[in-house]
């Protein structure tokens, strides 16, 4: 922590705020009352939370409502997660309601308004130094990391006088707003490039790299007309399907000294951007595999997510296992793994159709077994996969450059917050300079 400006103090959170860890779950009991529950994802995905959001409808006892009701100015943080870098993510409560309640896996920090502003507390927790304190204090379980309650109170934050807190918050709101707008524009451009990439894959998978055969209608809505010399088959007829599984997380021995790659929902971001997966966020050990329905799949398997975001897929670059949220196809002699990969990415509309109506997005095994795809001759599959890789390479290179720009903007954003709340950036001097320029 750098030396603080005159008039600032380094204070433990317990001296400027109260804090408590929520125990409210979504279970319903006869003596409970309906509440709007602020969940982990509400906090993780939003810089601020309010009761007008699309929140989970749950129940809580009167005592829980009294203890864990959220009020304007509170800061809610993620208390535990599967990864240490996902803890202590803060969100500011901007509106109160009698039934607006904090849920499990979260902690409430309620600032003393005479000592610290809620918005300033939010920015302080976002700063690098405070996050590091929380991460160092995090305790590790078998599969999760968590912040002990005492560690919340012990974490220290710089506390300037109230008027300087307000100046810092005003400055950051203005500057971060501009940065966020720029990030949003760049993200929109990435989305448009993604749509272009998807369209290129769909057209080539269903029409060929250089169509020279008359089209025919085979009743496959997502593909439309395909070349007359192609076949259409269920994927299960040309590739063997393997389902995934998770070793019992209650058995610690299954999760020690893990070295077997294991594809799980934690690999979602990687699966969005890669054709081949060579490493995974989580791993399992041989004992866990032996005592579960999972098995080690060979390199060249096409893994496919069937829960949460449906249809994320990649080809295994080395032997690995998959969780129950995934299936894998081992291709036979009639289909190349690369062609199947691109075919799965081309059938987004079909996957949305067969999973429609589910409370939680998922595709059932009967629907998976019924999936059909065009089957070109192998020499045509080679042309198709080569053409797609060449076509989307330029799109991918452009996308990566924009992503690098976004990363730099986010790094600058984080550095700006840290500099402002630790006194490295003289906000008053900056404001005077701005007034002079204006």
Short mmCIF file of C-alpha atoms in Angstrom, two decimals:
data_model
loop_
_atom_site.label_atom_id
_atom_site.label_comp_id
_atom_site.label_asym_id
_atom_site.label_seq_id
_atom_site.Cartn_x
_atom_site.Cartn_y
_atom_site.Cartn_z
CA UNK A 1 0.00 0.00 0.00
CA UNK A 2 1.55 3.38 -1.02
CA UNK A 3 1.89 6.22 1.47
CA UNK A 4 -1.48 7.89 1.98
CA UNK A 5 -2.13 11.63 1.55
CA UNK A 6 -2.38 13.84 4.61
CA UNK A 7 -5.74 13.48 6.34
CA UNK A 8 -6.30 9.92 5.11
CA UNK A 9 -6.31 6.89 7.42
CA UNK A 10 -5.83 3.18 6.83
CA UNK A 11 -8.74 1.52 8.62
CA UNK A 12 -9.98 -2.06 9.03
CA UNK A 13 -13.44 -2.53 7.54
CA UNK A 14 -14.79 -3.47 10.98
CA UNK A 15 -14.11 0.09 12.19
CA UNK A 16 -16.13 1.74 9.41
CA UNK A 17 -18.83 -0.83 8.62
CA UNK A 18 -20.78 -3.78 9.95
CA UNK A 19 -20.74 -7.05 8.06
CA UNK A 20 -22.47 -10.42 8.04
CA UNK A 21 -22.53 -13.56 5.92
CA UNK A 22 -25.93 -14.59 4.58
CA UNK A 23 -27.40 -18.03 5.29
CA UNK A 24 -30.58 -17.56 3.23
CA UNK A 25 -31.09 -20.35 0.72
CA UNK A 26 -33.95 -20.91 -1.71
CA UNK A 27 -35.56 -23.72 0.32
CA UNK A 28 -39.20 -23.19 1.29
CA UNK A 29 -40.64 -23.98 4.71
CA UNK A 30 -44.17 -23.49 6.02
CA UNK A 31 -43.22 -20.66 8.42
CA UNK A 32 -41.30 -18.61 5.83
CA UNK A 33 -42.30 -15.51 3.88
CA UNK A 34 -41.81 -14.68 0.19
CA UNK A 35 -38.73 -12.59 -0.66
CA UNK A 36 -36.82 -11.38 -3.69
CA UNK A 37 -33.44 -13.06 -3.33
CA UNK A 38 -30.20 -11.46 -4.51
CA UNK A 39 -28.05 -14.37 -5.66
CA UNK A 40 -24.37 -14.92 -6.42
CA UNK A 41 -24.81 -14.35 -10.17
CA UNK A 42 -26.75 -11.12 -9.58
CA UNK A 43 -23.73 -9.71 -7.75
CA UNK A 44 -21.07 -11.30 -9.95
CA UNK A 45 -22.56 -9.94 -13.18
CA UNK A 46 -23.67 -6.46 -12.07
CA UNK A 47 -21.84 -3.50 -10.52
CA UNK A 48 -25.06 -2.58 -8.71
CA UNK A 49 -28.13 -4.50 -7.54
CA UNK A 50 -31.67 -3.36 -6.84
CA UNK A 51 -35.03 -5.04 -6.12
CA UNK A 52 -36.37 -4.13 -9.58
CA UNK A 53 -34.00 -6.70 -11.15
CA UNK A 54 -35.23 -10.10 -12.33
CA UNK A 55 -34.50 -11.82 -9.02
CA UNK A 56 -35.20 -15.32 -7.73
CA UNK A 57 -38.50 -15.68 -5.88
CA UNK A 58 -37.69 -17.43 -2.62
CA UNK A 59 -38.71 -17.59 1.04
CA UNK A 60 -37.08 -16.64 4.35
CA UNK A 61 -37.99 -16.49 8.02
CA UNK A 62 -38.79 -13.18 9.66
CA UNK A 63 -35.47 -13.34 11.51
CA UNK A 64 -33.56 -13.93 8.23
CA UNK A 65 -35.38 -11.05 6.55
CA UNK A 66 -34.47 -8.75 9.45
CA UNK A 67 -30.82 -9.84 9.45
CA UNK A 68 -30.14 -10.06 5.72
CA UNK A 69 -32.42 -7.46 4.15
CA UNK A 70 -30.49 -5.24 1.74
CA UNK A 71 -30.70 -1.48 2.05
CA UNK A 72 -29.43 1.33 -0.14
CA UNK A 73 -25.72 1.89 0.35
CA UNK A 74 -24.87 -1.69 1.30
CA UNK A 75 -22.04 -3.41 -0.53
CA UNK A 76 -22.56 -7.11 -1.27
CA UNK A 77 -19.55 -9.29 -2.06
CA UNK A 78 -19.16 -12.85 -3.31
CA UNK A 79 -17.99 -14.81 -0.28
CA UNK A 80 -16.95 -18.11 -1.87
CA UNK A 81 -16.47 -19.71 -5.26
CA UNK A 82 -14.77 -22.55 -7.12
CA UNK A 83 -11.90 -20.19 -7.96
CA UNK A 84 -10.08 -17.78 -5.65
CA UNK A 85 -10.17 -15.02 -8.27
CA UNK A 86 -13.99 -15.04 -8.19
CA UNK A 87 -14.30 -14.12 -4.52
CA UNK A 88 -14.74 -10.59 -3.11
CA UNK A 89 -16.49 -9.38 -6.28
CA UNK A 90 -18.50 -6.37 -4.99
CA UNK A 91 -21.81 -4.83 -6.00
CA UNK A 92 -23.51 -1.71 -4.62
CA UNK A 93 -27.13 -1.80 -3.43
CA UNK A 94 -28.79 1.26 -4.98
CA UNK A 95 -32.37 0.79 -3.75
CA UNK A 96 -34.10 -0.68 -0.69
CA UNK A 97 -37.22 -2.84 -0.40
CA UNK A 98 -38.76 -4.73 2.57
CA UNK A 99 -38.47 -8.09 0.79
CA UNK A 100 -35.08 -7.55 -0.90
CA UNK A 101 -32.83 -10.12 0.76
CA UNK A 102 -29.21 -11.23 0.39
CA UNK A 103 -28.73 -14.88 -0.56
CA UNK A 104 -26.29 -17.66 0.27
CA UNK A 105 -22.60 -17.44 -0.83
CA UNK A 106 -22.70 -13.67 -0.29
CA UNK A 107 -21.72 -11.26 2.47
CA UNK A 108 -23.24 -7.86 3.30
CA UNK A 109 -20.99 -4.95 4.26
CA UNK A 110 -23.03 -2.04 5.63
CA UNK A 111 -21.00 1.18 5.87
CA UNK A 112 -21.30 3.61 8.75
CA UNK A 113 -22.42 6.71 6.80
CA UNK A 114 -20.50 8.98 9.20
CA UNK A 115 -17.26 7.24 8.29
CA UNK A 116 -17.48 5.89 4.75
CA UNK A 117 -19.81 6.20 1.76
CA UNK A 118 -21.23 3.02 0.23
CA UNK A 119 -20.00 3.94 -3.25
CA UNK A 120 -16.52 4.69 -1.95
CA UNK A 121 -16.49 1.36 -0.09
CA UNK A 122 -17.42 -0.35 -3.37
CA UNK A 123 -14.49 1.29 -5.17
CA UNK A 124 -12.13 0.44 -2.32
CA UNK A 125 -12.99 -3.25 -2.54
CA UNK A 126 -12.50 -3.14 -6.32
CA UNK A 127 -8.96 -1.82 -5.83
CA UNK A 128 -6.10 -4.30 -6.19
CA UNK A 129 -4.75 -4.05 -2.66
CA UNK A 130 -8.05 -4.88 -0.95
CA UNK A 131 -8.83 -7.76 -3.28
CA UNK A 132 -5.40 -9.22 -2.54
CA UNK A 133 -6.11 -9.06 1.20
CA UNK A 134 -9.31 -11.05 0.71
CA UNK A 135 -7.64 -13.57 -1.56
CA UNK A 136 -4.78 -14.12 0.87
CA UNK A 137 -7.30 -14.69 3.67
CA UNK A 138 -9.41 -17.10 1.63
CA UNK A 139 -9.58 -20.62 2.99
CA UNK A 140 -9.57 -23.60 0.66
CA UNK A 141 -12.00 -26.50 0.88
CA UNK A 142 -12.08 -29.56 -1.33
CA UNK A 143 -13.56 -27.74 -4.34
CA UNK A 144 -14.30 -24.16 -3.16
CA UNK A 145 -12.53 -21.11 -1.76
CA UNK A 146 -14.17 -18.93 0.87
CA UNK A 147 -13.55 -15.76 2.88
CA UNK A 148 -13.92 -16.31 6.65
CA UNK A 149 -16.16 -13.73 8.30
CA UNK A 150 -13.32 -12.38 10.46
CA UNK A 151 -11.20 -11.74 7.36
CA UNK A 152 -13.79 -9.31 6.04
CA UNK A 153 -13.49 -7.15 9.13
CA UNK A 154 -9.70 -7.32 9.20
CA UNK A 155 -9.21 -6.12 5.62
CA UNK A 156 -7.90 -2.55 5.58
CA UNK A 157 -9.04 0.24 3.27
CA UNK A 158 -7.79 3.83 2.86
CA UNK A 159 -10.36 6.24 4.32
CA UNK A 160 -10.13 9.87 3.19
CA UNK A 161 -12.37 12.64 4.61
CA UNK A 162 -16.03 12.45 3.42
CA UNK A 163 -15.72 15.33 0.95
CA UNK A 164 -12.74 13.63 -0.73
CA UNK A 165 -14.67 10.36 -0.84
CA UNK A 166 -17.44 12.15 -2.73
CA UNK A 167 -14.94 13.74 -5.13
CA UNK A 168 -13.31 10.36 -5.81
CA UNK A 169 -16.67 8.70 -6.46
CA UNK A 170 -17.78 11.50 -8.79
CA UNK A 171 -14.50 11.38 -10.71
CA UNK A 172 -14.59 7.59 -11.08
CA UNK A 173 -18.25 7.55 -12.13
CA UNK A 174 -17.46 9.94 -14.97
CA UNK A 175 -14.21 8.39 -16.12
CA UNK A 176 -15.28 4.76 -15.75
CA UNK A 177 -18.50 5.51 -17.62
CA UNK A 178 -16.49 6.60 -20.66
CA UNK A 179 -14.27 3.52 -20.45
CA UNK A 180 -17.28 1.22 -20.11
CA UNK A 181 -18.96 2.80 -23.14
CA UNK A 182 -15.83 2.19 -25.20
CA UNK A 183 -15.62 -1.42 -24.00
CA UNK A 184 -19.29 -1.92 -24.87
CA UNK A 185 -18.77 -0.64 -28.43
CA UNK A 186 -15.79 -2.94 -28.93
CA UNK A 187 -17.73 -5.88 -27.51
CA UNK A 188 -20.55 -5.16 -29.96
CA UNK A 189 -18.03 -5.31 -32.80
CA UNK A 190 -16.81 -8.69 -31.50
CA UNK A 191 -20.42 -9.93 -31.46
CA UNK A 192 -20.89 -8.85 -35.09
CA UNK A 193 -17.70 -10.64 -36.10
CA UNK A 194 -18.98 -13.72 -34.27
CA UNK A 195 -22.19 -13.61 -36.29
CA UNK A 196 -20.16 -13.34 -39.48
CA UNK A 197 -18.05 -16.32 -38.41
CA UNK A 198 -21.16 -18.40 -37.62
CA UNK A 199 -22.72 -17.55 -40.99
CA UNK A 200 -19.55 -18.59 -42.83
CA UNK A 201 -19.41 -21.92 -40.98
CA UNK A 202 -23.12 -22.64 -41.57
CA UNK A 203 -22.96 -21.94 -45.30
CA UNK A 204 -19.84 -24.04 -45.88
CA UNK A 205 -20.97 -26.99 -43.73
CA UNK A 206 -24.29 -27.21 -45.55
CA UNK A 207 -23.33 -26.18 -49.11
CA UNK A 208 -19.70 -27.21 -49.45
CA UNK A 209 -16.45 -25.38 -50.13
CA UNK A 210 -17.10 -25.18 -53.90
CA UNK A 211 -20.60 -26.50 -54.68
CA UNK A 212 -20.77 -28.30 -58.05
CA UNK A 213 -23.68 -30.64 -57.36
CA UNK A 214 -27.40 -29.82 -57.71
CA UNK A 215 -29.13 -29.17 -54.35
CA UNK A 216 -31.65 -31.47 -52.71
CA UNK A 217 -34.08 -31.05 -49.83
CA UNK A 218 -33.60 -33.69 -47.13
CA UNK A 219 -36.02 -32.27 -44.57
CA UNK A 220 -33.27 -30.92 -42.34
CA UNK A 221 -34.60 -27.46 -41.50
CA UNK A 222 -31.43 -26.00 -40.03
CA UNK A 223 -29.38 -27.05 -43.07
CA UNK A 224 -31.83 -26.27 -45.88
CA UNK A 225 -30.89 -27.72 -49.29
CA UNK A 226 -27.63 -29.68 -49.43
CA UNK A 227 -25.61 -31.04 -52.39
CA UNK A 228 -27.30 -34.03 -54.03
CA UNK A 229 -24.32 -36.36 -53.54
CA UNK A 230 -24.31 -35.85 -49.75
CA UNK A 231 -26.04 -38.04 -47.18
CA UNK A 232 -27.83 -37.09 -43.95
CA UNK A 233 -27.45 -39.31 -40.87
CA UNK A 234 -27.93 -39.17 -37.15
CA UNK A 235 -24.67 -38.29 -35.48
CA UNK A 236 -24.91 -41.38 -33.27
CA UNK A 237 -24.70 -43.56 -36.40
CA UNK A 238 -21.32 -42.13 -37.46
CA UNK A 239 -19.82 -41.38 -34.02
CA UNK A 240 -19.97 -43.17 -30.67
CA UNK A 241 -21.47 -41.01 -27.94
CA UNK A 242 -19.92 -40.90 -24.47
CA UNK A 243 -21.59 -39.21 -21.48
CA UNK A 244 -19.66 -37.46 -18.72
CA UNK A 245 -19.74 -37.63 -14.95
CA UNK A 246 -18.39 -35.90 -11.82
CA UNK A 247 -16.62 -37.91 -9.11
CA UNK A 248 -18.21 -37.49 -5.68
CA UNK A 249 -17.06 -34.08 -4.37
CA UNK A 250 -17.67 -35.22 -0.79
CA UNK A 251 -14.79 -37.68 -1.10
CA UNK A 252 -11.62 -35.60 -0.68
CA UNK A 253 -9.38 -38.41 -1.99
CA UNK A 254 -10.93 -38.04 -5.44
CA UNK A 255 -9.75 -34.42 -5.66
CA UNK A 256 -6.16 -34.61 -4.42
CA UNK A 257 -3.08 -34.54 -6.67
CA UNK A 258 -5.31 -34.24 -9.72
CA UNK A 259 -3.58 -34.40 -13.10
CA UNK A 260 -6.24 -35.67 -15.52
CA UNK A 261 -7.83 -32.86 -17.59
CA UNK A 262 -11.59 -32.72 -16.96
CA UNK A 263 -13.84 -30.55 -19.14
CA UNK A 264 -16.44 -28.72 -17.04
CA UNK A 265 -18.60 -25.59 -17.22
CA UNK A 266 -15.58 -23.66 -15.92
CA UNK A 267 -14.11 -24.07 -19.41
CA UNK A 268 -17.00 -22.22 -21.06
CA UNK A 269 -14.96 -19.16 -22.03
CA UNK A 270 -12.26 -21.31 -23.62
CA UNK A 271 -14.78 -23.36 -25.60
CA UNK A 272 -16.25 -20.20 -27.11
CA UNK A 273 -13.01 -19.31 -28.88
CA UNK A 274 -11.02 -22.48 -29.52
CA UNK A 275 -11.30 -25.45 -31.87
CA UNK A 276 -9.01 -27.67 -29.80
CA UNK A 277 -8.87 -27.98 -26.02
CA UNK A 278 -5.53 -29.08 -24.61
CA UNK A 279 -5.93 -28.13 -20.94
CA UNK A 280 -8.80 -27.56 -18.52
CA UNK A 281 -9.52 -25.35 -15.53
CA UNK A 282 -10.34 -28.32 -13.29
CA UNK A 283 -8.71 -31.72 -13.11
CA UNK A 284 -9.50 -35.08 -11.52
CA UNK A 285 -7.37 -38.02 -10.43
CA UNK A 286 -7.38 -41.67 -11.44
CA UNK A 287 -9.11 -42.74 -8.22
CA UNK A 288 -12.00 -40.37 -8.91
CA UNK A 289 -12.34 -41.70 -12.44
CA UNK A 290 -12.29 -45.31 -11.24
CA UNK A 291 -15.10 -44.64 -8.78
CA UNK A 292 -17.43 -42.76 -11.12
CA UNK A 293 -19.16 -43.22 -14.46
CA UNK A 294 -16.63 -40.94 -16.13
CA UNK A 295 -13.89 -42.33 -18.29
CA UNK A 296 -10.80 -40.96 -19.97
CA UNK A 297 -11.54 -40.13 -23.61
CA UNK A 298 -8.89 -40.27 -26.32
CA UNK A 299 -7.52 -37.29 -28.19
CA UNK A 300 -9.75 -36.37 -31.11
CA UNK A 301 -13.04 -36.61 -29.19
CA UNK A 302 -15.57 -33.86 -29.92
CA UNK A 303 -16.87 -32.55 -26.59
CA UNK A 304 -20.22 -30.77 -26.49
CA UNK A 305 -21.97 -28.85 -23.68
CA UNK A 306 -25.56 -29.88 -23.06
CA UNK A 307 -26.33 -27.58 -20.09
CA UNK A 308 -26.16 -23.84 -19.40
CA UNK A 309 -24.83 -22.58 -22.77
CA UNK A 310 -25.79 -25.42 -25.08
CA UNK A 311 -23.59 -26.42 -28.00
CA UNK A 312 -20.17 -25.15 -26.95
CA UNK A 313 -17.74 -27.64 -28.42
CA UNK A 314 -14.11 -28.39 -29.17
CA UNK A 315 -11.84 -31.29 -30.05
CA UNK A 316 -9.70 -32.83 -27.33
CA UNK A 317 -6.00 -32.41 -28.12
CA UNK A 318 -5.03 -35.09 -25.58
CA UNK A 319 -6.80 -37.70 -23.42
CA UNK A 320 -9.23 -36.17 -20.91
CA UNK A 321 -12.57 -36.73 -19.16
CA UNK A 322 -15.75 -34.62 -19.14
CA UNK A 323 -18.30 -33.67 -16.49
CA UNK A 324 -21.98 -34.63 -16.60
CA UNK A 325 -22.71 -31.29 -18.29
CA UNK A 326 -20.95 -32.55 -21.42
CA UNK A 327 -21.09 -35.40 -23.86
CA UNK A 328 -18.39 -36.47 -26.30
CA UNK A 329 -18.45 -38.07 -29.71
CA UNK A 330 -15.75 -40.45 -30.93
CA UNK A 331 -15.87 -40.22 -34.70
CA UNK A 332 -16.00 -43.30 -36.91
CA UNK A 333 -14.78 -43.78 -40.49
CA UNK A 334 -17.52 -41.67 -42.13
CA UNK A 335 -16.96 -38.34 -40.41
CA UNK A 336 -13.95 -36.24 -39.45
CA UNK A 337 -13.83 -34.69 -35.97
CA UNK A 338 -13.21 -31.26 -37.51
CA UNK A 339 -16.26 -31.54 -39.77
CA UNK A 340 -18.46 -32.69 -36.87
CA UNK A 341 -17.17 -29.77 -34.79
CA UNK A 342 -18.20 -27.25 -37.44
CA UNK A 343 -21.51 -29.03 -38.08
CA UNK A 344 -22.41 -28.73 -34.40
CA UNK A 345 -21.56 -25.04 -34.49
CA UNK A 346 -23.75 -24.62 -37.56
CA UNK A 347 -26.87 -26.14 -35.98
CA UNK A 348 -27.44 -23.44 -33.35
CA UNK A 349 -31.08 -22.94 -34.39
CA UNK A 350 -31.76 -26.67 -34.10
CA UNK A 351 -30.22 -26.85 -30.63
CA UNK A 352 -32.35 -23.88 -29.53
CA UNK A 353 -35.46 -25.59 -30.91
CA UNK A 354 -34.99 -28.91 -29.14
CA UNK A 355 -34.08 -27.29 -25.82
CA UNK A 356 -36.92 -24.72 -25.84
CA UNK A 357 -39.25 -24.75 -22.86
CA UNK A 358 -36.77 -26.03 -20.30
CA UNK A 359 -36.61 -24.04 -17.04
CA UNK A 360 -32.84 -24.32 -17.15
CA UNK A 361 -31.34 -24.48 -20.62
CA UNK A 362 -30.47 -28.10 -21.31
CA UNK A 363 -30.75 -30.60 -24.12
CA UNK A 364 -31.98 -34.06 -23.15
CA UNK A 365 -30.23 -37.26 -24.17
CA UNK A 366 -33.13 -38.38 -26.45
CA UNK A 367 -32.79 -35.09 -28.34
CA UNK A 368 -29.02 -35.50 -28.52
CA UNK A 369 -29.39 -39.00 -29.95
CA UNK A 370 -31.81 -37.65 -32.58
CA UNK A 371 -29.48 -34.94 -33.90
CA UNK A 372 -28.80 -35.27 -37.62
CA UNK A 373 -26.11 -33.75 -39.80
CA UNK A 374 -25.16 -33.70 -43.49
CA UNK A 375 -22.42 -36.24 -44.30
CA UNK A 376 -20.35 -35.18 -47.34
CA UNK A 377 -17.77 -37.56 -48.82
CA UNK A 378 -14.55 -37.55 -46.79
CA UNK A 379 -12.58 -35.70 -49.47
CA UNK A 380 -15.24 -32.97 -49.41
CA UNK A 381 -15.11 -32.85 -45.60
CA UNK A 382 -11.38 -32.16 -45.87
CA UNK A 383 -12.02 -29.29 -48.29
CA UNK A 384 -14.78 -27.90 -46.09
CA UNK A 385 -12.73 -27.90 -42.90
CA UNK A 386 -9.72 -26.39 -44.66
CA UNK A 387 -11.86 -23.68 -46.25
CA UNK A 388 -13.56 -22.81 -42.95
CA UNK A 389 -10.25 -22.56 -41.09
CA UNK A 390 -8.88 -20.24 -43.77
CA UNK A 391 -12.09 -18.18 -43.93
CA UNK A 392 -12.44 -17.63 -40.22
CA UNK A 393 -8.73 -17.08 -39.58
CA UNK A 394 -8.95 -13.43 -40.57
CA UNK A 395 -12.08 -13.00 -38.45
CA UNK A 396 -10.33 -14.62 -35.52
CA UNK A 397 -7.24 -12.42 -35.86
CA UNK A 398 -9.39 -9.28 -35.92
CA UNK A 399 -11.38 -10.50 -32.93
CA UNK A 400 -8.22 -11.19 -30.93
CA UNK A 401 -6.91 -7.68 -31.60
CA UNK A 402 -10.14 -6.15 -30.33
CA UNK A 403 -10.09 -8.44 -27.29
CA UNK A 404 -6.56 -7.26 -26.54
CA UNK A 405 -7.79 -3.67 -26.71
CA UNK A 406 -10.60 -4.52 -24.28
CA UNK A 407 -8.12 -6.18 -21.92
CA UNK A 408 -5.95 -3.05 -21.92
CA UNK A 409 -8.99 -0.87 -21.23
CA UNK A 410 -9.99 -3.10 -18.33
CA UNK A 411 -6.46 -2.99 -16.95
CA UNK A 412 -6.49 0.79 -17.19
CA UNK A 413 -9.92 0.85 -15.52
CA UNK A 414 -8.66 -1.25 -12.60
CA UNK A 415 -5.50 0.84 -12.27
CA UNK A 416 -7.55 4.05 -12.25
CA UNK A 417 -9.73 2.78 -9.39
CA UNK A 418 -6.70 1.70 -7.39
CA UNK A 419 -4.90 5.00 -7.95
CA UNK A 420 -7.96 7.02 -6.95
CA UNK A 421 -8.81 5.19 -3.71
CA UNK A 422 -5.20 4.98 -2.51
CA UNK A 423 -4.48 8.68 -3.04
CA UNK A 424 -1.98 8.18 -5.87
CA UNK A 425 -4.22 10.31 -8.09
CA UNK A 426 -4.88 13.82 -6.82
CA UNK A 427 -8.56 14.20 -7.67
CA UNK A 428 -8.78 17.84 -6.53
CA UNK A 429 -5.79 18.81 -8.65
CA UNK A 430 -7.30 16.99 -11.60
CA UNK A 431 -10.63 18.80 -11.12
CA UNK A 432 -8.89 22.20 -11.03
CA UNK A 433 -7.04 21.35 -14.24
CA UNK A 434 -10.32 20.37 -15.88
CA UNK A 435 -11.94 23.63 -14.73
CA UNK A 436 -9.03 25.60 -16.20
CA UNK A 437 -9.37 23.77 -19.52
CA UNK A 438 -13.16 24.34 -19.56
#
